[in-house]
XYZ file of C-alpha atoms in Angstrom:
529
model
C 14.216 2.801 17.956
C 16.292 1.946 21.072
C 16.039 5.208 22.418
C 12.431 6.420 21.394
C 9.879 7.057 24.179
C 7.313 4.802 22.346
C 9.860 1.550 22.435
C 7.288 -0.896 24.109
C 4.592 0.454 22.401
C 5.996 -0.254 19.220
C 7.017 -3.731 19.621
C 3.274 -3.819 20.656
C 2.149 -3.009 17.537
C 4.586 -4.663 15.499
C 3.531 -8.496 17.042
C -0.206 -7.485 16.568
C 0.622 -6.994 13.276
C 2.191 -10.276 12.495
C -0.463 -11.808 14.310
C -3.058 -10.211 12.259
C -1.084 -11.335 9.114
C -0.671 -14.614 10.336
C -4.759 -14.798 11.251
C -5.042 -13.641 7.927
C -2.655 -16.508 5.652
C -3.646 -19.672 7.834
C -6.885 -19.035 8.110
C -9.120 -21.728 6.176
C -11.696 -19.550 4.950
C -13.122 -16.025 3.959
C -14.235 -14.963 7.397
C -10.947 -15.806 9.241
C -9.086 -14.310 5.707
C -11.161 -10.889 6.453
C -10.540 -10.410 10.222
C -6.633 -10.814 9.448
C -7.153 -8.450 6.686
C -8.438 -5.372 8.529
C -6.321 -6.262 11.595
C -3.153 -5.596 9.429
C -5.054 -2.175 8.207
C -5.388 -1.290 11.817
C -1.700 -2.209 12.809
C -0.463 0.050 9.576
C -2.170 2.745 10.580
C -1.059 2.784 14.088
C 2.310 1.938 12.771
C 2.135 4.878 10.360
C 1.054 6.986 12.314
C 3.784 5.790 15.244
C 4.864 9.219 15.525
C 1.639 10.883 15.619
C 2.774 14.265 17.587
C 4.091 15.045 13.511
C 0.727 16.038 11.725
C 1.605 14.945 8.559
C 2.061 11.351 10.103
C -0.992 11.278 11.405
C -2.458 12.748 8.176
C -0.336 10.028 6.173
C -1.958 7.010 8.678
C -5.273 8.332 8.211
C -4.772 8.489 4.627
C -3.830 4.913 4.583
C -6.803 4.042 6.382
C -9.664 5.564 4.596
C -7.970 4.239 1.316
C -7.749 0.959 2.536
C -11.406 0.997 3.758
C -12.359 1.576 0.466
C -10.714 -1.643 -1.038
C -12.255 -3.725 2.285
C -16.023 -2.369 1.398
C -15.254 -4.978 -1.810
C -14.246 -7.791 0.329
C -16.997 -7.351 2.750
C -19.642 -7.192 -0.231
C -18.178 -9.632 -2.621
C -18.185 -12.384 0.973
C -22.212 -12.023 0.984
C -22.103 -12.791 -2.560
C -20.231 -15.630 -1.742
C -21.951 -17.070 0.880
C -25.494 -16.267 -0.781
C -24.136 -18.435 -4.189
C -22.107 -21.172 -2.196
C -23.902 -21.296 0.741
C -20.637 -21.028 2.969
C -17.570 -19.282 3.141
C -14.714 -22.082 3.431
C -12.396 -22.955 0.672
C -12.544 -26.270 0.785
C -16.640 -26.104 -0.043
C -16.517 -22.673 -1.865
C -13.813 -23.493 -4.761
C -14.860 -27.121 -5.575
C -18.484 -25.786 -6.449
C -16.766 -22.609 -8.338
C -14.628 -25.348 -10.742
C -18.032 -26.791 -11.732
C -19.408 -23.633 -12.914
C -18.958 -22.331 -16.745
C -16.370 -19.941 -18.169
C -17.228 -16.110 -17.663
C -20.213 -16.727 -15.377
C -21.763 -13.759 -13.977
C -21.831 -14.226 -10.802
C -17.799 -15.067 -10.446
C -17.184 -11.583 -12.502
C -19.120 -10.027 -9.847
C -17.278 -11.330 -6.801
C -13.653 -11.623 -8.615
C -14.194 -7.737 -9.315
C -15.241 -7.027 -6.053
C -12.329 -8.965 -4.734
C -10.168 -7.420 -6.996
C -11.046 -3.647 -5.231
C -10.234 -5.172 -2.078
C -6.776 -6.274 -3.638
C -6.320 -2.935 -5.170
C -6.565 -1.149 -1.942
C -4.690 -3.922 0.308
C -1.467 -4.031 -2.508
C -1.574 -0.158 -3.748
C -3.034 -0.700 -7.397
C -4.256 2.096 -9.345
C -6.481 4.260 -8.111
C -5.645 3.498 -4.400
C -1.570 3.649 -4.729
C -1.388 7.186 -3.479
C -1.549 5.885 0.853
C 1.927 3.657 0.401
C 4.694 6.445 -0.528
C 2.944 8.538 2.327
C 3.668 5.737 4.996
C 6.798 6.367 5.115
C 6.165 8.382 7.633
C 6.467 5.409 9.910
C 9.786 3.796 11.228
C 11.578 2.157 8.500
C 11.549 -1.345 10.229
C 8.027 -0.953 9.369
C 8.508 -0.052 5.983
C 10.678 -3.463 5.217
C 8.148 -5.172 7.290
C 4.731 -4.452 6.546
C 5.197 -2.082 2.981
C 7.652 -4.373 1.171
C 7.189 -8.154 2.388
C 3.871 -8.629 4.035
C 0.534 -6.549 4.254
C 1.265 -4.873 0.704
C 1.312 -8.622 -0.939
C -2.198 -9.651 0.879
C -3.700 -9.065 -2.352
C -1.849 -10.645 -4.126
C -1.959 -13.689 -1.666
C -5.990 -13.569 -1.578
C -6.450 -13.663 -5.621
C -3.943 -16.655 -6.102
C -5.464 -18.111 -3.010
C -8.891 -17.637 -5.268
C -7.064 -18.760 -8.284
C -9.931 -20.760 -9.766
C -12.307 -17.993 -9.527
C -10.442 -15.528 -11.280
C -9.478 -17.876 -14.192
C -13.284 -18.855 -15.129
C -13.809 -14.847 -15.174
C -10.815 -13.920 -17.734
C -12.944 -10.103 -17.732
C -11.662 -10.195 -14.246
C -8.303 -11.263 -15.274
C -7.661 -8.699 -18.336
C -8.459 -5.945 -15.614
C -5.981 -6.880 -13.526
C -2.814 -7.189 -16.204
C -4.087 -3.894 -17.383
C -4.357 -2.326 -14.088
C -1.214 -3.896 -12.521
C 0.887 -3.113 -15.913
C -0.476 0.302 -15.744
C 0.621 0.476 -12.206
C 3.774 -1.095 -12.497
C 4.952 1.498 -15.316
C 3.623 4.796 -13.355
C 5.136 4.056 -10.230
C 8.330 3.759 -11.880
C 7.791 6.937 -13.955
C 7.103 8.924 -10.557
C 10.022 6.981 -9.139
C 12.719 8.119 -11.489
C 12.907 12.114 -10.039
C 12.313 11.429 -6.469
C 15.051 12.398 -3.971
C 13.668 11.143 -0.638
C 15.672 7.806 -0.600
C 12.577 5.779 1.355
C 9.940 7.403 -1.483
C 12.329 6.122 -4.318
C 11.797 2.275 -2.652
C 8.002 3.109 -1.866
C 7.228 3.838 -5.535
C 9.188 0.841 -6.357
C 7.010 -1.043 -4.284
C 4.405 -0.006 -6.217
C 5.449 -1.093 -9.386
C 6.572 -4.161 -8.162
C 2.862 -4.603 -6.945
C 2.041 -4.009 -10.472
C 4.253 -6.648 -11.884
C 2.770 -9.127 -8.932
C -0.549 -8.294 -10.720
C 0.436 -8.649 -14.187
C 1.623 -12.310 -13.640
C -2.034 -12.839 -12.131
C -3.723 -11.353 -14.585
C -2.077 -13.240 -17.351
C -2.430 -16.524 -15.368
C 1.218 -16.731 -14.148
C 0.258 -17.446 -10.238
C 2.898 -19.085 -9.799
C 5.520 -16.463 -11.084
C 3.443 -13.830 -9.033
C 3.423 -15.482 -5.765
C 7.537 -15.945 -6.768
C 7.942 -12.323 -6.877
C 6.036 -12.164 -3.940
C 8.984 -14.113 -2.326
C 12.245 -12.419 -3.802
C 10.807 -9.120 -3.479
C 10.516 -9.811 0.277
C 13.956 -10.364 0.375
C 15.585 -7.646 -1.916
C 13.075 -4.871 -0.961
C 13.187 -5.705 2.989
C 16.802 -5.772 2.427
C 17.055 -2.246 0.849
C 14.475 -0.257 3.123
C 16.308 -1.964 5.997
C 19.780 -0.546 4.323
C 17.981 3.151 3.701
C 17.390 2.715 7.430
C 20.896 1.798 8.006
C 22.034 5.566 6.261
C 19.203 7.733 7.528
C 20.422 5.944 11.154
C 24.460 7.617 10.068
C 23.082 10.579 8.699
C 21.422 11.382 11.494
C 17.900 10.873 10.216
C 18.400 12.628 6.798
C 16.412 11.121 4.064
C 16.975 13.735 1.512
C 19.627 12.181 -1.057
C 20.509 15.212 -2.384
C 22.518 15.442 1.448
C 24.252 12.206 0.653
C 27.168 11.091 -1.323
C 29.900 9.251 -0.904
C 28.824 6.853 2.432
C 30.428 3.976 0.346
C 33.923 4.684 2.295
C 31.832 5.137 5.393
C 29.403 2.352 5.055
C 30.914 -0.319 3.624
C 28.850 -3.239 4.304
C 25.476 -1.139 3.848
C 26.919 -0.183 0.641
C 28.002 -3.870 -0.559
C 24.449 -5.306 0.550
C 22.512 -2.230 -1.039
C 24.581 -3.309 -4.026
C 23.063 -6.591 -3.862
C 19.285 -5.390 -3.537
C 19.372 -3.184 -6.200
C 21.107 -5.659 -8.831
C 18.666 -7.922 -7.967
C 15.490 -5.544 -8.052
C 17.082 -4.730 -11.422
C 16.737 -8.082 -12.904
C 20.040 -8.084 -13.273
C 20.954 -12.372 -13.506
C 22.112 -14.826 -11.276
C 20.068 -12.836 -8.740
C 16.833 -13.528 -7.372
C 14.810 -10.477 -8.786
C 16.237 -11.665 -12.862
C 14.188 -14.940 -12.714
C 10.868 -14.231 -10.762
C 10.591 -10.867 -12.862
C 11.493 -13.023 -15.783
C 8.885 -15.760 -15.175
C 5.945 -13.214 -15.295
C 7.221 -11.112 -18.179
C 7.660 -14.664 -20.173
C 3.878 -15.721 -19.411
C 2.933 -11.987 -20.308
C 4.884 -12.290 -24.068
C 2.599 -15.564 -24.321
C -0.695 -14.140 -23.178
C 0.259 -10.646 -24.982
C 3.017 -8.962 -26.581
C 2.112 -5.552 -25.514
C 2.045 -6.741 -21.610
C 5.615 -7.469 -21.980
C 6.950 -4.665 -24.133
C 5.286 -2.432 -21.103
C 6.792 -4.694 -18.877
C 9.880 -4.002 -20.042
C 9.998 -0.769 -20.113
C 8.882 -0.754 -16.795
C 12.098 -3.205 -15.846
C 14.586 0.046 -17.757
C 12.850 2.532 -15.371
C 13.492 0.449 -12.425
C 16.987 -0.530 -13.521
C 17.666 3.387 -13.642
C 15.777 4.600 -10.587
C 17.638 2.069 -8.011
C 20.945 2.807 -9.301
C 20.447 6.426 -9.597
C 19.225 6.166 -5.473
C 22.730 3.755 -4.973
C 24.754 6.074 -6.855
C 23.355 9.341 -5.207
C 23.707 7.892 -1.838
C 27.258 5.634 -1.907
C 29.727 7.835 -4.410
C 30.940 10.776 -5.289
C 31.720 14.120 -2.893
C 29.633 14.508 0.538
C 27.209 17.061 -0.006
C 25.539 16.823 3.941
C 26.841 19.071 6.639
C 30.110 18.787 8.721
C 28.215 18.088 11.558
C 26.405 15.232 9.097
C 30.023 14.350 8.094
C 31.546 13.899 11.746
C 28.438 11.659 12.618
C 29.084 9.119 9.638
C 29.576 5.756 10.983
C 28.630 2.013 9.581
C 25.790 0.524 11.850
C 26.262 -1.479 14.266
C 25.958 -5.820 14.098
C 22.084 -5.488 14.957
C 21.493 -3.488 12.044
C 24.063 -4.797 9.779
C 23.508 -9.068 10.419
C 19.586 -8.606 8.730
C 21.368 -6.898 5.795
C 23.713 -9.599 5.411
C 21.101 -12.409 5.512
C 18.991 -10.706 3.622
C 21.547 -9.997 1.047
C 22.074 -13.633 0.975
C 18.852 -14.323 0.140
C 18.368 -11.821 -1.959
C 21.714 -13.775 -4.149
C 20.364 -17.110 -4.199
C 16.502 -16.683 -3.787
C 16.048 -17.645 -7.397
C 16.544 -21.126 -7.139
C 13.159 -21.477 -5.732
C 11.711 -21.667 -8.875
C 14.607 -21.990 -11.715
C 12.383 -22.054 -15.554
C 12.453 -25.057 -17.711
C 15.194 -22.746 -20.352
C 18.056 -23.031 -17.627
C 17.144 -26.648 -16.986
C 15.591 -25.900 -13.514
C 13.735 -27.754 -10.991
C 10.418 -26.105 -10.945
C 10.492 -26.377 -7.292
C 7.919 -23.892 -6.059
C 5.797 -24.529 -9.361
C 5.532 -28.093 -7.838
C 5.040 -27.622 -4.249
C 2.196 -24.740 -4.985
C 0.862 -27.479 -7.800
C -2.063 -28.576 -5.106
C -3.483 -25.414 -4.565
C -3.532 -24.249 -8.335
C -4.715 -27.890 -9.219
C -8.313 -27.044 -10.490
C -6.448 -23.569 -12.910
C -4.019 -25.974 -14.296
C -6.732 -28.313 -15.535
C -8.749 -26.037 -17.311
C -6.053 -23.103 -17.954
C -4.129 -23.270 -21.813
C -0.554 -24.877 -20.952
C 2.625 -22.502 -20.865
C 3.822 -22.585 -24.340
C 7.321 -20.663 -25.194
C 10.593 -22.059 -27.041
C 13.525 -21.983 -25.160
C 15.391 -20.093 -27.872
C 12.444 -17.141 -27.373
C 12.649 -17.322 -23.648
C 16.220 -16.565 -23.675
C 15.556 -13.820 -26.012
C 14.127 -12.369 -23.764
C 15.605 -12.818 -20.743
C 18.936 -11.607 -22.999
C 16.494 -8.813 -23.467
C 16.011 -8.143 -20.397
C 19.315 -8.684 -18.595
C 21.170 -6.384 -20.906
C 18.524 -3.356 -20.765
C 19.234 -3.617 -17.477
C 22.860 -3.340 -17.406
C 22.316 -0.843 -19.690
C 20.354 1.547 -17.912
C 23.136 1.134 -14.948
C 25.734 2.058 -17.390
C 23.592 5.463 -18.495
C 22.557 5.780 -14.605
C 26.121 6.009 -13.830
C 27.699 8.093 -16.633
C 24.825 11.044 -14.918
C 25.494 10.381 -11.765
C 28.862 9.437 -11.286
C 31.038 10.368 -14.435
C 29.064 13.834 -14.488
C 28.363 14.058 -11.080
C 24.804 15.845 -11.871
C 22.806 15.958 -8.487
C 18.922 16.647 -8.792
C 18.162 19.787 -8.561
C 16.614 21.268 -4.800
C 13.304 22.249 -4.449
C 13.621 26.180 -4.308
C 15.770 25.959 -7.512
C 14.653 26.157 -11.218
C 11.518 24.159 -11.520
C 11.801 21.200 -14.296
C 9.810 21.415 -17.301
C 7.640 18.571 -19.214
C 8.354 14.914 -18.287
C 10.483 15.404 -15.309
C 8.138 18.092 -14.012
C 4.983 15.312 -14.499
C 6.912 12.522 -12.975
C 8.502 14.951 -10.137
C 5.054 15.686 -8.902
C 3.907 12.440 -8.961
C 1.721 12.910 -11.828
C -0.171 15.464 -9.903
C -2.367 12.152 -8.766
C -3.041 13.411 -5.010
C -4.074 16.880 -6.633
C -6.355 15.458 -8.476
C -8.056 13.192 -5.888
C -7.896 16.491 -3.473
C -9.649 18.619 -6.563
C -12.575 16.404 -7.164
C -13.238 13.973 -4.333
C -11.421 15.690 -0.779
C -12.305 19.374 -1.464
C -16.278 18.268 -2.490
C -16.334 15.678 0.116
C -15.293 18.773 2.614
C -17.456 21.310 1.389
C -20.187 18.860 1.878
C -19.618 17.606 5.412
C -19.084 21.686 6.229
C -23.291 22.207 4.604
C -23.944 18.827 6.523
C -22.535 20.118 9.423
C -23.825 24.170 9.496
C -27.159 23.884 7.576
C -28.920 19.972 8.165
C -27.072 19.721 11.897
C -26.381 23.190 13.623
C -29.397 24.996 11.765
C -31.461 22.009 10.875
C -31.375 19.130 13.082
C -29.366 21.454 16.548
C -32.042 24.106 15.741
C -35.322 21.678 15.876
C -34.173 19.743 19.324
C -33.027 23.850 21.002
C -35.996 25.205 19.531
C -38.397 22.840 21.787
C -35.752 22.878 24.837
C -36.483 26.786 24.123
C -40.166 26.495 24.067
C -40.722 24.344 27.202
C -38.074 26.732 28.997
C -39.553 29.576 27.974
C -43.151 27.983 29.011
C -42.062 27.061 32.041
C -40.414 30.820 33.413
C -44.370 31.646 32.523
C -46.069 29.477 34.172
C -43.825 29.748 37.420
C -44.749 33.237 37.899
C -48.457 31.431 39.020
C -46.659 29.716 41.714
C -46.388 33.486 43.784
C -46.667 31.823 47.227
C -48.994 34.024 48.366
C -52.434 32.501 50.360
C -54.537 35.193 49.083
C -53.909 34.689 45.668
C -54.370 30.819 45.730
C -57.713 31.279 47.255
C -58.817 33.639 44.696
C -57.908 31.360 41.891
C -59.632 28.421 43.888
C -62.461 30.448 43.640
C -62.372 31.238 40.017
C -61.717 27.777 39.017
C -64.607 26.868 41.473
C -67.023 29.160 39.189
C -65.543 28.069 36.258
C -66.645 24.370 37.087
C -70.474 25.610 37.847
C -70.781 27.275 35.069
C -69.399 24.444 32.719
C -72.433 22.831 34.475
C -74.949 24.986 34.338
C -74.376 25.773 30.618
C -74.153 21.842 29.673
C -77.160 20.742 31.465
């Protein structure tokens, strides 16, 4: 960013974002929650949109916008419902009265759904995922910012925040596993085929959202808000490294171009290494036990959470090493001029990587399970704010030989789909095919497209809502409403150039009709005497 026009500008932005996000996590109430929560909205989509003089950024911010909108109408409704039933909006006088009420009230499925849009919209849950690949378009500090550690987990942060309320509306709470395992395993569908390197970790975003979301729905806050955590640190770390190589590549994205940067790059490559075992779930990492905590409590709730789960775990073990193994070996396949600008970044961009890697090793021990004779140390220090769940909630029941099951289960499907990753992409040396080339057939073709998701919402909600503002606008305004208010303008104008042609200036003439309108009054006389 050093030497971009907007510098100041951005930096602007950037600390009125974490001020927003700040407002928005220490506040001590709904209200305070809400104007945090549409500050960070604003700050994404001038972030986004940084760039604006590119159309599609500007398209790709206002995408993000309207889509978030949507989710904040919930919020906005579901805080009158609050402060009609409760009679305030503060947590410590809203939740206390919500413990007291009974399992699957009415009300609290109203609110917690409503709530739930909001979340949807805030952390890119299906239907309103389709904004976060597109804002890429913004600088990738931004991306490891705002789309992997902060604004995207506000959602997440708001419903465990609400934990009580959500667990006396378990309607609420099926929607959610559903919705975030749904999520989770699309998103890494779509991200499987993708060759822009930043819309590989934007779809994984996404389905780490959805993994977030399953641990809430299946009661796991704990685990969730854990993922929340390691995921800031592996995910920042790899956007931050994809920034580090589209910085040497001379702002390439396309990984296709890439290929052997490890020689080039070496510390990028060694901390990228890092990220994506741990995003993997690959142990002792970070990512192997907070993925592992919510895919345990899943197993317990439902078995067919965590078989989904897992498969959604293979994808992402296959997608991140396909983007590390595209990007770091084989041959170069960018241009010489590409080639002769390859350098490793320098100390400014290189020390985050390294602390993030760091973190991204031994992040884990914040919350070590029971199984590996652990400390429960986040469990314990969050134990205050889930106190009133953990009364009413059914304890976390799973023997330790099942839990290692499937943590084996895990850890080894992981490895796994490295292995099979790297046999395509580095034994066989198969790159993804270009755009203009042969187009794929079936599966890849679905997933390639993106599951034709933004064609769809263009088909039957942008086109209609179009055609509709274009009758709005040239029948009910221009003919209807412009037509009424120029029609009278018209008339009086008209009018008037009529009447003015009385005022002749001419003596004679004024007399004479002084005299007519003189008659005129006698006779009204005469005839009404």
């Amino acid at each position: 960013m050093a030497k971009d026009d907007g510098f100041g500008k951005y930096f602007a932005y950037l600390n009125l974002f974490i001020f927003f996000m700040l407002l928005l996590v220490l506040g001590s109430n709904y209200l305070v929650m809400f104007i945090g929560w549409e500050g960070v909205g604003l700050c994404s989509y001038l972030l986004i949109g940084f760039w604006f003089q590119n159309t599609n950024y500007a398209k790709a911010a206002k995408k993000a916008f309207v889509m978030n909108r949507i989710g904040d109408l919930g919020f906005l409704i579901a805080m009158f419902f609050i402060l009609a039933n409760f009679g305030s909006l503060e947590y410590s006088v809203v939740l206390p009265q919500v413990a007291g009420l009974p399992m699957g009230d009415s009300v609290l499925l109203v609110i917690t759904m409503l709530l739930f849009i909001a979340a949807t919209g805030k952390s890119a849950q299906i239907p309103l995922f389709t904004w976060l690949p597109d804002a890429m378009a913004g600088p990738t500090p931004v991306s490891a910012l705002i789309h992997a550690a902060t604004m995207v987990t506000a959602g997440i942060y708001m419903i465990a925040r609400s934990n009580i309320m959500f667990t006396l509306s378990p309607v609420t709470m099926e929607v959610i596993a559903i919705v975030g395992t749904a999520t989770a395993l699309i998103a890494a569908f779509i991200a499987i085929t993708q060759n822009d390197i930043k819309k590989v970790l934007a779809y994984s975003t996404v389905s780490q959202l959805g993994y977030m979301f399953i641990g809430l729905g299946v009661g796991a806050f704990t685990g969730a808000f854990f993922h929340v955590l390691t995921h800031a640190f592996f995910k920042a770390l790899l956007f931050l490294g994809a920034g580090s190589v589209i910085h040497s590549m001379s702002n390439e994205q396309d990984m296709r171009s890439m290929g052997g940067l490890k020689k080039y790059m070496p510390t990028t490559y060694i901390t990228m290494l890092i990220g994506t075992i741990a995003i993997a779930g690959i142990p002792p990492f970070s990512g192997f036990f907070s993925k592992d905590e919510i895919l345990a409590h899943a197993f317990v709730a439902n078995p067919i959470f965590w078989v989904l789960g897992f498969l959604g775990a293979l994808c992402t073990a296959f997608y991140m090493f396909r983007l590390l193994y595209l990007t770091f070996f084989g041959k170069f396949r960018g241009t010489e001029e590409q080639k002769h600008h390859l350098h490793e970044s320098p100390w400014a961009m290189t020390l985050p990587l390294i602390i993030l890697a760091v973190l991204a090793v031994v992040g884990g021990a914040l919350n070590i399970p029971e199984a590996l004779h652990g400390g429960h140390w986040l469990k314990d220090f969050l134990s205050p704010v889930f106190a009133d769940t953990n009364k009413i909630a059914q304890p976390f029941e799973l023997a330790h030989s099942t839990e290692y099951l499937l943590m084996g289960a895990s850890a080894v499907g992981a490895i796994i789909m490295a292995f099979i990753a790297y046999q395509k992409y580095v034994k066989k040396e198969e790159v993804p095919q270009t755009d203009d080339a042969v187009q794929p057939s079936g599966l890849y073709k679905l997933s390639y497209h993106k599951m034709y998701v933004d064609e769809i919402y263009d088909a039957i909600i942008v086109k209609p809502l179009n055609g509709l503002s274009k009758f709005f606008h040239q029948i009910v305004e221009r003919s209807g409403i412009d037509g009424l208010i120029n029609g009278i303008g018209d008339f009086f104008l008209s009018s008037g150039k009529g009447i003015r042609q009385l005022q002749s200036g001419h003596v004679g003439f004024y007399i004479f009709m002084m005299v007519i309108g003189v008659i005129a009054f006698m006779l009204y006389g005469l005839l009404t005497i």
